[in-house]
PDB file of C-alpha atoms in Angstrom:
ATOM      1  CA  UNK A  16      41.924  -9.602  55.298  1.00  0.00           C
ATOM      2  CA  UNK A  17      43.951 -11.848  54.487  1.00  0.00           C
ATOM      3  CA  UNK A  18      42.962 -12.815  51.453  1.00  0.00           C
ATOM      4  CA  UNK A  19      45.379 -16.221  50.522  1.00  0.00           C
ATOM      5  CA  UNK A  20      44.261 -19.031  48.606  1.00  0.00           C
ATOM      6  CA  UNK A  21      46.068 -21.693  50.002  1.00  0.00           C
ATOM      7  CA  UNK A  22      46.220 -25.394  48.255  1.00  0.00           C
ATOM      8  CA  UNK A  23      48.427 -27.193  50.411  1.00  0.00           C
ATOM      9  CA  UNK A  24      48.735 -30.099  52.027  1.00  0.00           C
ATOM     10  CA  UNK A  25      49.673 -32.530  54.744  1.00  0.00           C
ATOM     11  CA  UNK A  26      50.966 -34.979  56.458  1.00  0.00           C
ATOM     12  CA  UNK A  27      52.884 -35.915  59.594  1.00  0.00           C
ATOM     13  CA  UNK A  28      56.418 -37.469  58.105  1.00  0.00           C
ATOM     14  CA  UNK A  29      59.904 -37.035  59.415  1.00  0.00           C
ATOM     15  CA  UNK A  30      61.578 -40.446  57.982  1.00  0.00           C
ATOM     16  CA  UNK A  31      64.926 -40.101  56.499  1.00  0.00           C
ATOM     17  CA  UNK A  32      64.840 -39.883  52.099  1.00  0.00           C
ATOM     18  CA  UNK A  33      67.544 -42.366  50.452  1.00  0.00           C
ATOM     19  CA  UNK A  34      68.580 -39.610  48.300  1.00  0.00           C
ATOM     20  CA  UNK A  35      68.688 -35.608  48.289  1.00  0.00           C
ATOM     21  CA  UNK A  36      69.968 -32.516  46.424  1.00  0.00           C
ATOM     22  CA  UNK A  37      70.046 -29.200  44.959  1.00  0.00           C
ATOM     23  CA  UNK A  38      69.287 -29.151  40.795  1.00  0.00           C
ATOM     24  CA  UNK A  39      69.781 -26.096  39.117  1.00  0.00           C
ATOM     25  CA  UNK A  40      67.658 -24.537  37.239  1.00  0.00           C
ATOM     26  CA  UNK A  41      67.487 -21.696  34.174  1.00  0.00           C
ATOM     27  CA  UNK A  42      67.917 -18.395  36.408  1.00  0.00           C
ATOM     28  CA  UNK A  43      70.549 -20.303  38.432  1.00  0.00           C
ATOM     29  CA  UNK A  44      67.811 -20.901  41.398  1.00  0.00           C
ATOM     30  CA  UNK A  45      69.137 -23.602  43.591  1.00  0.00           C
ATOM     31  CA  UNK A  46      66.230 -26.359  43.415  1.00  0.00           C
ATOM     32  CA  UNK A  47      65.920 -29.127  46.511  1.00  0.00           C
ATOM     33  CA  UNK A  48      64.846 -32.511  46.099  1.00  0.00           C
ATOM     34  CA  UNK A  49      64.674 -36.423  48.005  1.00  0.00           C
ATOM     35  CA  UNK A  50      64.340 -39.570  46.210  1.00  0.00           C
ATOM     36  CA  UNK A  51      62.323 -41.786  48.137  1.00  0.00           C
ATOM     37  CA  UNK A  52      62.230 -45.705  46.946  1.00  0.00           C
ATOM     38  CA  UNK A  53      63.093 -47.099  43.740  1.00  0.00           C
ATOM     39  CA  UNK A  54      61.344 -48.502  40.660  1.00  0.00           C
ATOM     40  CA  UNK A  55      59.827 -45.971  38.033  1.00  0.00           C
ATOM     41  CA  UNK A  56      60.438 -42.248  38.747  1.00  0.00           C
ATOM     42  CA  UNK A  57      57.046 -40.276  40.285  1.00  0.00           C
ATOM     43  CA  UNK A  58      57.294 -37.088  41.103  1.00  0.00           C
ATOM     44  CA  UNK A  59      55.213 -35.562  43.716  1.00  0.00           C
ATOM     45  CA  UNK A  60      54.495 -31.882  43.524  1.00  0.00           C
ATOM     46  CA  UNK A  61      52.922 -30.882  46.654  1.00  0.00           C
ATOM     47  CA  UNK A  62      50.206 -27.956  47.276  1.00  0.00           C
ATOM     48  CA  UNK A  63      50.424 -24.147  47.945  1.00  0.00           C
ATOM     49  CA  UNK A  64      51.900 -21.935  46.080  1.00  0.00           C
ATOM     50  CA  UNK A  65      54.095 -20.813  49.051  1.00  0.00           C
ATOM     51  CA  UNK A  66      54.632 -24.174  50.881  1.00  0.00           C
ATOM     52  CA  UNK A  67      57.552 -27.060  51.152  1.00  0.00           C
ATOM     53  CA  UNK A  68      57.588 -30.726  50.588  1.00  0.00           C
ATOM     54  CA  UNK A  69      57.920 -30.809  54.620  1.00  0.00           C
ATOM     55  CA  UNK A  70      53.858 -32.243  54.530  1.00  0.00           C
ATOM     56  CA  UNK A  71      54.659 -34.640  51.727  1.00  0.00           C
ATOM     57  CA  UNK A  72      57.127 -37.373  53.086  1.00  0.00           C
ATOM     58  CA  UNK A  73      55.046 -39.312  54.443  1.00  0.00           C
ATOM     59  CA  UNK A  74      53.089 -39.924  51.099  1.00  0.00           C
ATOM     60  CA  UNK A  75      56.311 -39.792  49.427  1.00  0.00           C
ATOM     61  CA  UNK A  76      57.218 -43.062  51.335  1.00  0.00           C
ATOM     62  CA  UNK A  77      53.671 -44.691  51.171  1.00  0.00           C
ATOM     63  CA  UNK A  78      53.963 -44.408  47.469  1.00  0.00           C
ATOM     64  CA  UNK A  79      58.235 -45.656  47.220  1.00  0.00           C
ATOM     65  CA  UNK A  80      56.937 -49.388  48.165  1.00  0.00           C
ATOM     66  CA  UNK A  81      56.109 -49.183  43.993  1.00  0.00           C
ATOM     67  CA  UNK A  82      58.105 -46.494  43.050  1.00  0.00           C
ATOM     68  CA  UNK A  83      61.194 -43.870  43.449  1.00  0.00           C
ATOM     69  CA  UNK A  84      59.833 -41.473  44.506  1.00  0.00           C
ATOM     70  CA  UNK A  85      60.693 -37.529  44.546  1.00  0.00           C
ATOM     71  CA  UNK A  86      59.782 -34.265  46.957  1.00  0.00           C
ATOM     72  CA  UNK A  87      61.186 -31.195  46.410  1.00  0.00           C
ATOM     73  CA  UNK A  88      61.118 -27.998  48.125  1.00  0.00           C
ATOM     74  CA  UNK A  89      58.710 -25.303  45.875  1.00  0.00           C
ATOM     75  CA  UNK A  90      61.493 -22.117  44.496  1.00  0.00           C
ATOM     76  CA  UNK A  91      61.160 -19.823  47.791  1.00  0.00           C
ATOM     77  CA  UNK A  92      60.176 -22.344  49.958  1.00  0.00           C
ATOM     78  CA  UNK A  93      62.663 -24.841  52.374  1.00  0.00           C
ATOM     79  CA  UNK A  94      65.944 -25.622  50.730  1.00  0.00           C
ATOM     80  CA  UNK A  95      64.407 -23.614  47.736  1.00  0.00           C
ATOM     81  CA  UNK A  96      65.715 -20.485  49.066  1.00  0.00           C
ATOM     82  CA  UNK A  97      65.740 -17.302  46.752  1.00  0.00           C
ATOM     83  CA  UNK A  98      67.805 -13.974  47.729  1.00  0.00           C
ATOM     84  CA  UNK A  99      64.841 -11.955  45.898  1.00  0.00           C
ATOM     85  CA  UNK A 100      61.441 -12.488  45.499  1.00  0.00           C
ATOM     86  CA  UNK A 101      59.082 -10.734  43.154  1.00  0.00           C
ATOM     87  CA  UNK A 102      57.639 -10.756  39.496  1.00  0.00           C
ATOM     88  CA  UNK A 103      60.496 -11.858  37.989  1.00  0.00           C
ATOM     89  CA  UNK A 104      61.596 -14.944  40.248  1.00  0.00           C
ATOM     90  CA  UNK A 105      58.416 -16.055  41.074  1.00  0.00           C
ATOM     91  CA  UNK A 106      56.054 -17.217  37.765  1.00  0.00           C
ATOM     92  CA  UNK A 107      54.845 -20.566  36.352  1.00  0.00           C
ATOM     93  CA  UNK A 108      57.239 -20.668  33.679  1.00  0.00           C
ATOM     94  CA  UNK A 109      60.002 -20.425  36.264  1.00  0.00           C
ATOM     95  CA  UNK A 110      58.471 -23.170  38.364  1.00  0.00           C
ATOM     96  CA  UNK A 111      57.622 -25.400  34.903  1.00  0.00           C
ATOM     97  CA  UNK A 112      62.306 -24.937  34.890  1.00  0.00           C
ATOM     98  CA  UNK A 113      62.493 -25.999  38.138  1.00  0.00           C
ATOM     99  CA  UNK A 114      60.885 -29.189  37.548  1.00  0.00           C
ATOM    100  CA  UNK A 115      62.215 -29.798  34.268  1.00  0.00           C
ATOM    101  CA  UNK A 116      65.482 -29.359  36.122  1.00  0.00           C
ATOM    102  CA  UNK A 117      64.939 -31.898  38.521  1.00  0.00           C
ATOM    103  CA  UNK A 118      64.061 -34.198  35.153  1.00  0.00           C
ATOM    104  CA  UNK A 119      67.543 -33.528  34.102  1.00  0.00           C
ATOM    105  CA  UNK A 120      69.772 -33.934  36.934  1.00  0.00           C
ATOM    106  CA  UNK A 121      68.790 -37.346  37.982  1.00  0.00           C
ATOM    107  CA  UNK A 122      68.957 -38.395  34.591  1.00  0.00           C
ATOM    108  CA  UNK A 123      65.312 -39.611  33.159  1.00  0.00           C
ATOM    109  CA  UNK A 124      64.280 -39.301  29.891  1.00  0.00           C
ATOM    110  CA  UNK A 125      60.801 -39.978  31.275  1.00  0.00           C
ATOM    111  CA  UNK A 126      58.703 -39.789  34.619  1.00  0.00           C
ATOM    112  CA  UNK A 127      55.263 -39.933  36.088  1.00  0.00           C
ATOM    113  CA  UNK A 128      53.573 -36.822  37.393  1.00  0.00           C
ATOM    114  CA  UNK A 129      51.481 -36.438  41.155  1.00  0.00           C
ATOM    115  CA  UNK A 130      50.177 -33.110  41.326  1.00  0.00           C
ATOM    116  CA  UNK A 131      47.889 -32.292  44.259  1.00  0.00           C
ATOM    117  CA  UNK A 132      46.083 -29.144  44.377  1.00  0.00           C
ATOM    118  CA  UNK A 133      48.264 -26.190  43.251  1.00  0.00           C
ATOM    119  CA  UNK A 134      50.277 -29.573  42.587  1.00  0.00           C
ATOM    120  CA  UNK A 135      48.040 -30.565  39.799  1.00  0.00           C
ATOM    121  CA  UNK A 136      47.430 -26.916  38.267  1.00  0.00           C
ATOM    122  CA  UNK A 137      51.725 -26.973  37.679  1.00  0.00           C
ATOM    123  CA  UNK A 138      51.702 -31.038  36.717  1.00  0.00           C
ATOM    124  CA  UNK A 139      48.940 -29.696  33.904  1.00  0.00           C
ATOM    125  CA  UNK A 140      51.066 -26.515  32.976  1.00  0.00           C
ATOM    126  CA  UNK A 141      53.824 -29.032  32.778  1.00  0.00           C
ATOM    127  CA  UNK A 142      52.048 -31.210  30.655  1.00  0.00           C
ATOM    128  CA  UNK A 143      52.003 -28.124  27.812  1.00  0.00           C
ATOM    129  CA  UNK A 144      54.997 -27.899  27.620  1.00  0.00           C
ATOM    130  CA  UNK A 145      57.035 -30.792  28.530  1.00  0.00           C
ATOM    131  CA  UNK A 146      54.564 -33.591  26.887  1.00  0.00           C
ATOM    132  CA  UNK A 147      57.450 -35.605  25.796  1.00  0.00           C
ATOM    133  CA  UNK A 148      59.346 -36.212  29.369  1.00  0.00           C
ATOM    134  CA  UNK A 149      55.338 -37.516  30.692  1.00  0.00           C
ATOM    135  CA  UNK A 150      54.480 -41.481  31.594  1.00  0.00           C
ATOM    136  CA  UNK A 151      51.514 -40.620  33.178  1.00  0.00           C
ATOM    137  CA  UNK A 152      49.778 -38.021  35.432  1.00  0.00           C
ATOM    138  CA  UNK A 153      47.811 -38.008  38.444  1.00  0.00           C
ATOM    139  CA  UNK A 154      45.663 -34.713  39.135  1.00  0.00           C
ATOM    140  CA  UNK A 155      44.416 -35.154  43.505  1.00  0.00           C
ATOM    141  CA  UNK A 156      42.198 -32.265  44.341  1.00  0.00           C
ATOM    142  CA  UNK A 157      43.663 -30.494  41.967  1.00  0.00           C
ATOM    143  CA  UNK A 158      43.423 -27.180  41.502  1.00  0.00           C
ATOM    144  CA  UNK A 159      42.512 -27.100  37.892  1.00  0.00           C
ATOM    145  CA  UNK A 160      43.590 -26.214  34.066  1.00  0.00           C
ATOM    146  CA  UNK A 161      42.080 -22.877  35.014  1.00  0.00           C
ATOM    147  CA  UNK A 162      41.836 -19.777  37.357  1.00  0.00           C
ATOM    148  CA  UNK A 163      38.063 -20.507  37.800  1.00  0.00           C
ATOM    149  CA  UNK A 164      39.084 -22.373  40.810  1.00  0.00           C
ATOM    150  CA  UNK A 165      39.570 -18.581  42.447  1.00  0.00           C
ATOM    151  CA  UNK A 166      35.648 -17.974  41.512  1.00  0.00           C
ATOM    152  CA  UNK A 167      34.473 -20.169  44.195  1.00  0.00           C
ATOM    153  CA  UNK A 168      37.231 -21.271  46.320  1.00  0.00           C
ATOM    154  CA  UNK A 169      37.066 -19.120  48.986  1.00  0.00           C
ATOM    155  CA  UNK A 170      32.921 -19.755  49.750  1.00  0.00           C
ATOM    156  CA  UNK A 171      33.633 -23.533  49.245  1.00  0.00           C
ATOM    157  CA  UNK A 172      36.079 -23.328  52.231  1.00  0.00           C
ATOM    158  CA  UNK A 173      34.187 -21.344  53.740  1.00  0.00           C
ATOM    159  CA  UNK A 174      31.429 -23.618  53.529  1.00  0.00           C
ATOM    160  CA  UNK A 175      33.111 -26.669  55.007  1.00  0.00           C
ATOM    161  CA  UNK A 176      32.824 -24.117  58.969  1.00  0.00           C
ATOM    162  CA  UNK A 177      30.980 -23.915  61.221  1.00  0.00           C
ATOM    163  CA  UNK A 178      29.514 -20.379  62.118  1.00  0.00           C
ATOM    164  CA  UNK A 179      31.311 -20.552  65.452  1.00  0.00           C
ATOM    165  CA  UNK A 180      34.628 -21.936  63.192  1.00  0.00           C
ATOM    166  CA  UNK A 181      34.222 -19.388  60.685  1.00  0.00           C
ATOM    167  CA  UNK A 182      33.978 -16.461  63.357  1.00  0.00           C
ATOM    168  CA  UNK A 183      37.083 -17.478  64.406  1.00  0.00           C
ATOM    169  CA  UNK A 184      38.468 -17.860  61.146  1.00  0.00           C
ATOM    170  CA  UNK A 185      37.812 -14.309  60.371  1.00  0.00           C
ATOM    171  CA  UNK A 186      39.047 -12.946  63.453  1.00  0.00           C
ATOM    172  CA  UNK A 187      42.385 -14.383  63.952  1.00  0.00           C
ATOM    173  CA  UNK A 188      43.146 -13.403  59.595  1.00  0.00           C
ATOM    174  CA  UNK A 189      42.338 -10.101  60.484  1.00  0.00           C
ATOM    175  CA  UNK A 190      44.745  -9.899  63.632  1.00  0.00           C
ATOM    176  CA  UNK A 191      47.088 -10.994  60.529  1.00  0.00           C
ATOM    177  CA  UNK A 192      45.749  -8.453  58.270  1.00  0.00           C
ATOM    178  CA  UNK A 193      46.260  -5.608  60.571  1.00  0.00           C
ATOM    179  CA  UNK A 194      50.317  -7.175  61.228  1.00  0.00           C
ATOM    180  CA  UNK A 195      50.483  -9.415  63.001  1.00  0.00           C
ATOM    181  CA  UNK A 196      53.245 -12.296  62.209  1.00  0.00           C
ATOM    182  CA  UNK A 197      53.271 -14.478  65.404  1.00  0.00           C
ATOM    183  CA  UNK A 198      53.187 -18.051  65.665  1.00  0.00           C
ATOM    184  CA  UNK A 199      50.107 -18.059  67.885  1.00  0.00           C
ATOM    185  CA  UNK A 200      47.605 -15.755  66.010  1.00  0.00           C
ATOM    186  CA  UNK A 201      49.316 -17.810  62.400  1.00  0.00           C
ATOM    187  CA  UNK A 202      48.431 -21.211  65.002  1.00  0.00           C
ATOM    188  CA  UNK A 203      44.829 -19.931  66.000  1.00  0.00           C
ATOM    189  CA  UNK A 204      43.621 -19.389  62.620  1.00  0.00           C
ATOM    190  CA  UNK A 205      44.748 -23.005  60.863  1.00  0.00           C
ATOM    191  CA  UNK A 206      43.420 -24.210  63.572  1.00  0.00           C
ATOM    192  CA  UNK A 207      39.564 -23.433  63.054  1.00  0.00           C
ATOM    193  CA  UNK A 208      40.435 -23.702  59.638  1.00  0.00           C
ATOM    194  CA  UNK A 209      41.808 -27.376  59.746  1.00  0.00           C
ATOM    195  CA  UNK A 210      38.305 -28.811  59.490  1.00  0.00           C
ATOM    196  CA  UNK A 211      37.466 -27.473  56.153  1.00  0.00           C
ATOM    197  CA  UNK A 212      40.459 -29.656  54.160  1.00  0.00           C
ATOM    198  CA  UNK A 213      40.398 -32.541  56.300  1.00  0.00           C
ATOM    199  CA  UNK A 214      37.391 -34.948  58.000  1.00  0.00           C
ATOM    200  CA  UNK A 215      39.560 -37.069  60.185  1.00  0.00           C
ATOM    201  CA  UNK A 216      39.580 -34.747  62.749  1.00  0.00           C
ATOM    202  CA  UNK A 217      43.392 -36.742  64.015  1.00  0.00           C
ATOM    203  CA  UNK A 218      44.823 -34.656  61.636  1.00  0.00           C
ATOM    204  CA  UNK A 219      43.447 -31.855  62.959  1.00  0.00           C
ATOM    205  CA  UNK A 220      46.565 -30.808  64.574  1.00  0.00           C
ATOM    206  CA  UNK A 221      49.194 -31.283  62.537  1.00  0.00           C
ATOM    207  CA  UNK A 222      47.092 -29.330  59.226  1.00  0.00           C
ATOM    208  CA  UNK A 223      47.023 -26.372  61.710  1.00  0.00           C
ATOM    209  CA  UNK A 224      50.524 -26.339  62.056  1.00  0.00           C
ATOM    210  CA  UNK A 225      51.445 -26.951  58.548  1.00  0.00           C
ATOM    211  CA  UNK A 226      48.886 -23.510  57.489  1.00  0.00           C
ATOM    212  CA  UNK A 227      51.385 -21.337  60.701  1.00  0.00           C
ATOM    213  CA  UNK A 228      54.167 -21.728  56.907  1.00  0.00           C
ATOM    214  CA  UNK A 229      52.333 -20.389  54.604  1.00  0.00           C
ATOM    215  CA  UNK A 230      54.219 -17.756  52.709  1.00  0.00           C
ATOM    216  CA  UNK A 231      51.768 -15.227  51.484  1.00  0.00           C
ATOM    217  CA  UNK A 232      54.416 -12.614  49.237  1.00  0.00           C
ATOM    218  CA  UNK A 233      55.062 -15.959  47.530  1.00  0.00           C
ATOM    219  CA  UNK A 234      51.736 -16.861  47.224  1.00  0.00           C
ATOM    220  CA  UNK A 235      50.153 -13.999  46.017  1.00  0.00           C
ATOM    221  CA  UNK A 236      52.912 -13.075  43.104  1.00  0.00           C
ATOM    222  CA  UNK A 237      52.178 -17.044  42.287  1.00  0.00           C
ATOM    223  CA  UNK A 238      48.417 -15.974  41.707  1.00  0.00           C
ATOM    224  CA  UNK A 239      49.232 -12.403  39.803  1.00  0.00           C
ATOM    225  CA  UNK A 240      51.841 -14.361  37.847  1.00  0.00           C
ATOM    226  CA  UNK A 241      48.329 -16.340  37.044  1.00  0.00           C
ATOM    227  CA  UNK A 242      46.601 -13.907  36.514  1.00  0.00           C
ATOM    228  CA  UNK A 243      48.191 -12.017  34.464  1.00  0.00           C
ATOM    229  CA  UNK A 244      48.627 -14.250  31.921  1.00  0.00           C
ATOM    230  CA  UNK A 245      44.747 -15.603  32.172  1.00  0.00           C
ATOM    231  CA  UNK A 246      46.211 -19.461  32.997  1.00  0.00           C
ATOM    232  CA  UNK A 247      44.482 -22.045  30.890  1.00  0.00           C
ATOM    233  CA  UNK A 248      45.697 -25.056  29.816  1.00  0.00           C
ATOM    234  CA  UNK A 249      42.430 -26.102  27.561  1.00  0.00           C
ATOM    235  CA  UNK A 250      44.219 -25.978  24.166  1.00  0.00           C
ATOM    236  CA  UNK A 251      47.676 -26.622  24.580  1.00  0.00           C
ATOM    237  CA  UNK A 252      46.238 -29.231  26.066  1.00  0.00           C
ATOM    238  CA  UNK A 253      44.291 -31.346  23.572  1.00  0.00           C
ATOM    239  CA  UNK A 254      47.532 -33.361  22.350  1.00  0.00           C
ATOM    240  CA  UNK A 255      48.252 -34.585  24.915  1.00  0.00           C
ATOM    241  CA  UNK A 256      47.960 -38.069  24.646  1.00  0.00           C
ATOM    242  CA  UNK A 257      49.329 -39.726  28.345  1.00  0.00           C
ATOM    243  CA  UNK A 258      47.323 -41.256  30.941  1.00  0.00           C
ATOM    244  CA  UNK A 259      45.856 -39.109  33.589  1.00  0.00           C
ATOM    245  CA  UNK A 260      43.749 -39.920  36.594  1.00  0.00           C
ATOM    246  CA  UNK A 261      42.052 -37.010  38.083  1.00  0.00           C
ATOM    247  CA  UNK A 262      41.062 -38.169  41.968  1.00  0.00           C
ATOM    248  CA  UNK A 263      39.316 -36.026  44.646  1.00  0.00           C
ATOM    249  CA  UNK A 264      36.838 -36.001  47.701  1.00  0.00           C
ATOM    250  CA  UNK A 265      33.064 -36.201  46.974  1.00  0.00           C
ATOM    251  CA  UNK A 266      33.278 -33.577  49.172  1.00  0.00           C
ATOM    252  CA  UNK A 267      36.476 -31.554  48.054  1.00  0.00           C
ATOM    253  CA  UNK A 268      36.671 -27.665  48.413  1.00  0.00           C
ATOM    254  CA  UNK A 269      37.803 -27.965  44.786  1.00  0.00           C
ATOM    255  CA  UNK A 270      34.741 -28.333  42.702  1.00  0.00           C
ATOM    256  CA  UNK A 271      33.755 -31.600  40.182  1.00  0.00           C
ATOM    257  CA  UNK A 272      32.430 -28.944  37.857  1.00  0.00           C
ATOM    258  CA  UNK A 273      36.937 -28.388  37.976  1.00  0.00           C
ATOM    259  CA  UNK A 274      37.991 -31.977  38.034  1.00  0.00           C
ATOM    260  CA  UNK A 275      35.278 -32.740  34.684  1.00  0.00           C
ATOM    261  CA  UNK A 276      36.997 -29.825  32.577  1.00  0.00           C
ATOM    262  CA  UNK A 277      40.155 -31.646  33.622  1.00  0.00           C
ATOM    263  CA  UNK A 278      38.618 -34.154  32.386  1.00  0.00           C
ATOM    264  CA  UNK A 279      37.725 -32.869  28.696  1.00  0.00           C
ATOM    265  CA  UNK A 280      41.155 -31.636  28.404  1.00  0.00           C
ATOM    266  CA  UNK A 281      43.165 -34.065  28.514  1.00  0.00           C
ATOM    267  CA  UNK A 282      41.851 -36.910  25.886  1.00  0.00           C
ATOM    268  CA  UNK A 283      42.880 -39.714  28.037  1.00  0.00           C
ATOM    269  CA  UNK A 284      42.160 -39.622  31.613  1.00  0.00           C
ATOM    270  CA  UNK A 285      39.291 -41.098  33.575  1.00  0.00           C
ATOM    271  CA  UNK A 286      37.754 -38.840  37.049  1.00  0.00           C
ATOM    272  CA  UNK A 287      37.624 -41.265  41.001  1.00  0.00           C
ATOM    273  CA  UNK A 288      35.489 -39.311  43.168  1.00  0.00           C
ATOM    274  CA  UNK A 289      35.712 -40.284  46.926  1.00  0.00           C
ATOM    275  CA  UNK A 290      33.142 -40.608  49.390  1.00  0.00           C
ATOM    276  CA  UNK A 291      33.589 -39.206  53.076  1.00  0.00           C
ATOM    277  CA  UNK A 292      36.751 -37.182  51.962  1.00  0.00           C
ATOM    278  CA  UNK A 293      37.169 -32.936  51.595  1.00  0.00           C
ATOM    279  CA  UNK A 294      40.805 -32.213  50.489  1.00  0.00           C
ATOM    280  CA  UNK A 295      42.939 -34.848  51.333  1.00  0.00           C
ATOM    281  CA  UNK A 296      42.615 -38.784  49.865  1.00  0.00           C
ATOM    282  CA  UNK A 297      45.439 -40.655  51.718  1.00  0.00           C
ATOM    283  CA  UNK A 298      43.854 -38.927  54.588  1.00  0.00           C
ATOM    284  CA  UNK A 299      40.402 -39.423  54.373  1.00  0.00           C
ATOM    285  CA  UNK A 300      39.800 -42.545  52.632  1.00  0.00           C
ATOM    286  CA  UNK A 301      43.264 -43.992  52.518  1.00  0.00           C
ATOM    287  CA  UNK A 302      42.333 -47.342  51.406  1.00  0.00           C
ATOM    288  CA  UNK A 303      40.387 -45.176  48.053  1.00  0.00           C
ATOM    289  CA  UNK A 304      43.165 -43.199  47.798  1.00  0.00           C
ATOM    290  CA  UNK A 305      46.234 -45.761  47.616  1.00  0.00           C
ATOM    291  CA  UNK A 306      44.725 -48.272  44.950  1.00  0.00           C
ATOM    292  CA  UNK A 307      43.418 -46.161  42.684  1.00  0.00           C
ATOM    293  CA  UNK A 308      46.702 -44.130  42.622  1.00  0.00           C
ATOM    294  CA  UNK A 309      49.095 -47.344  42.868  1.00  0.00           C
ATOM    295  CA  UNK A 310      46.696 -49.414  40.052  1.00  0.00           C
ATOM    296  CA  UNK A 311      46.638 -46.202  37.252  1.00  0.00           C
ATOM    297  CA  UNK A 312      50.058 -46.256  37.802  1.00  0.00           C
ATOM    298  CA  UNK A 313      51.535 -49.645  38.076  1.00  0.00           C
TER     299      UNK A 313
END
């Protein structure tokens, strides 16, 4: 069966950006970005790995009422296409260089970062390499500062589903594992998997559609790279003293233990747990999510 670990995010949004362009990363990769609003810069790093930023315009626009928000397509996805996808082009180190290339391209000395899900892992790693360029960090349902998530993610995901939903997920994943690549098959998998990600049924269709867009090659290459390097940011974060907000659902597929480890590693951090919320605070509990995030960043 397919074993992708996708820490993605979803939101309906088709609003035009204020500015878009490309930044050139350290290896020559063209990294596509969009900005919204004005004010203090806030980079939003979406989930994945292997997902573009299309599902994040809504979040970026909402937060652009207070900040200049920036979203970008992670390398190999969307408009940040790569000619070759292999272990030399899909690494965490290169993803951090991509982020830094955007900062330099836009001319910011410092900026804040909101990393959601897998994006929270990228944000945490960025803090170990470029701490002097960070004002504040929001870890939104973050995948954590190490790889312990992989020990429980699939079990946690499946625990949110009914027996019927899980049977259906397994059926359609079996089809995909056997070579089915058509949109309908992937959409059926997403349809039955959506309730594991968000409580509000109105968002099931957009989540199901978003789940069809994941790039399995990038997903596998990134997790392989993180396993190879035994990804763990804890020791390098001991000296990081900028403010950090850790926010996630009480019913999140990311366990509280993952948030607590990040809280312990970041000396200047606090945790907010949102009730009636799985993995997407701005969908399941928008009042608390936006109140806490905006208050923290202002």
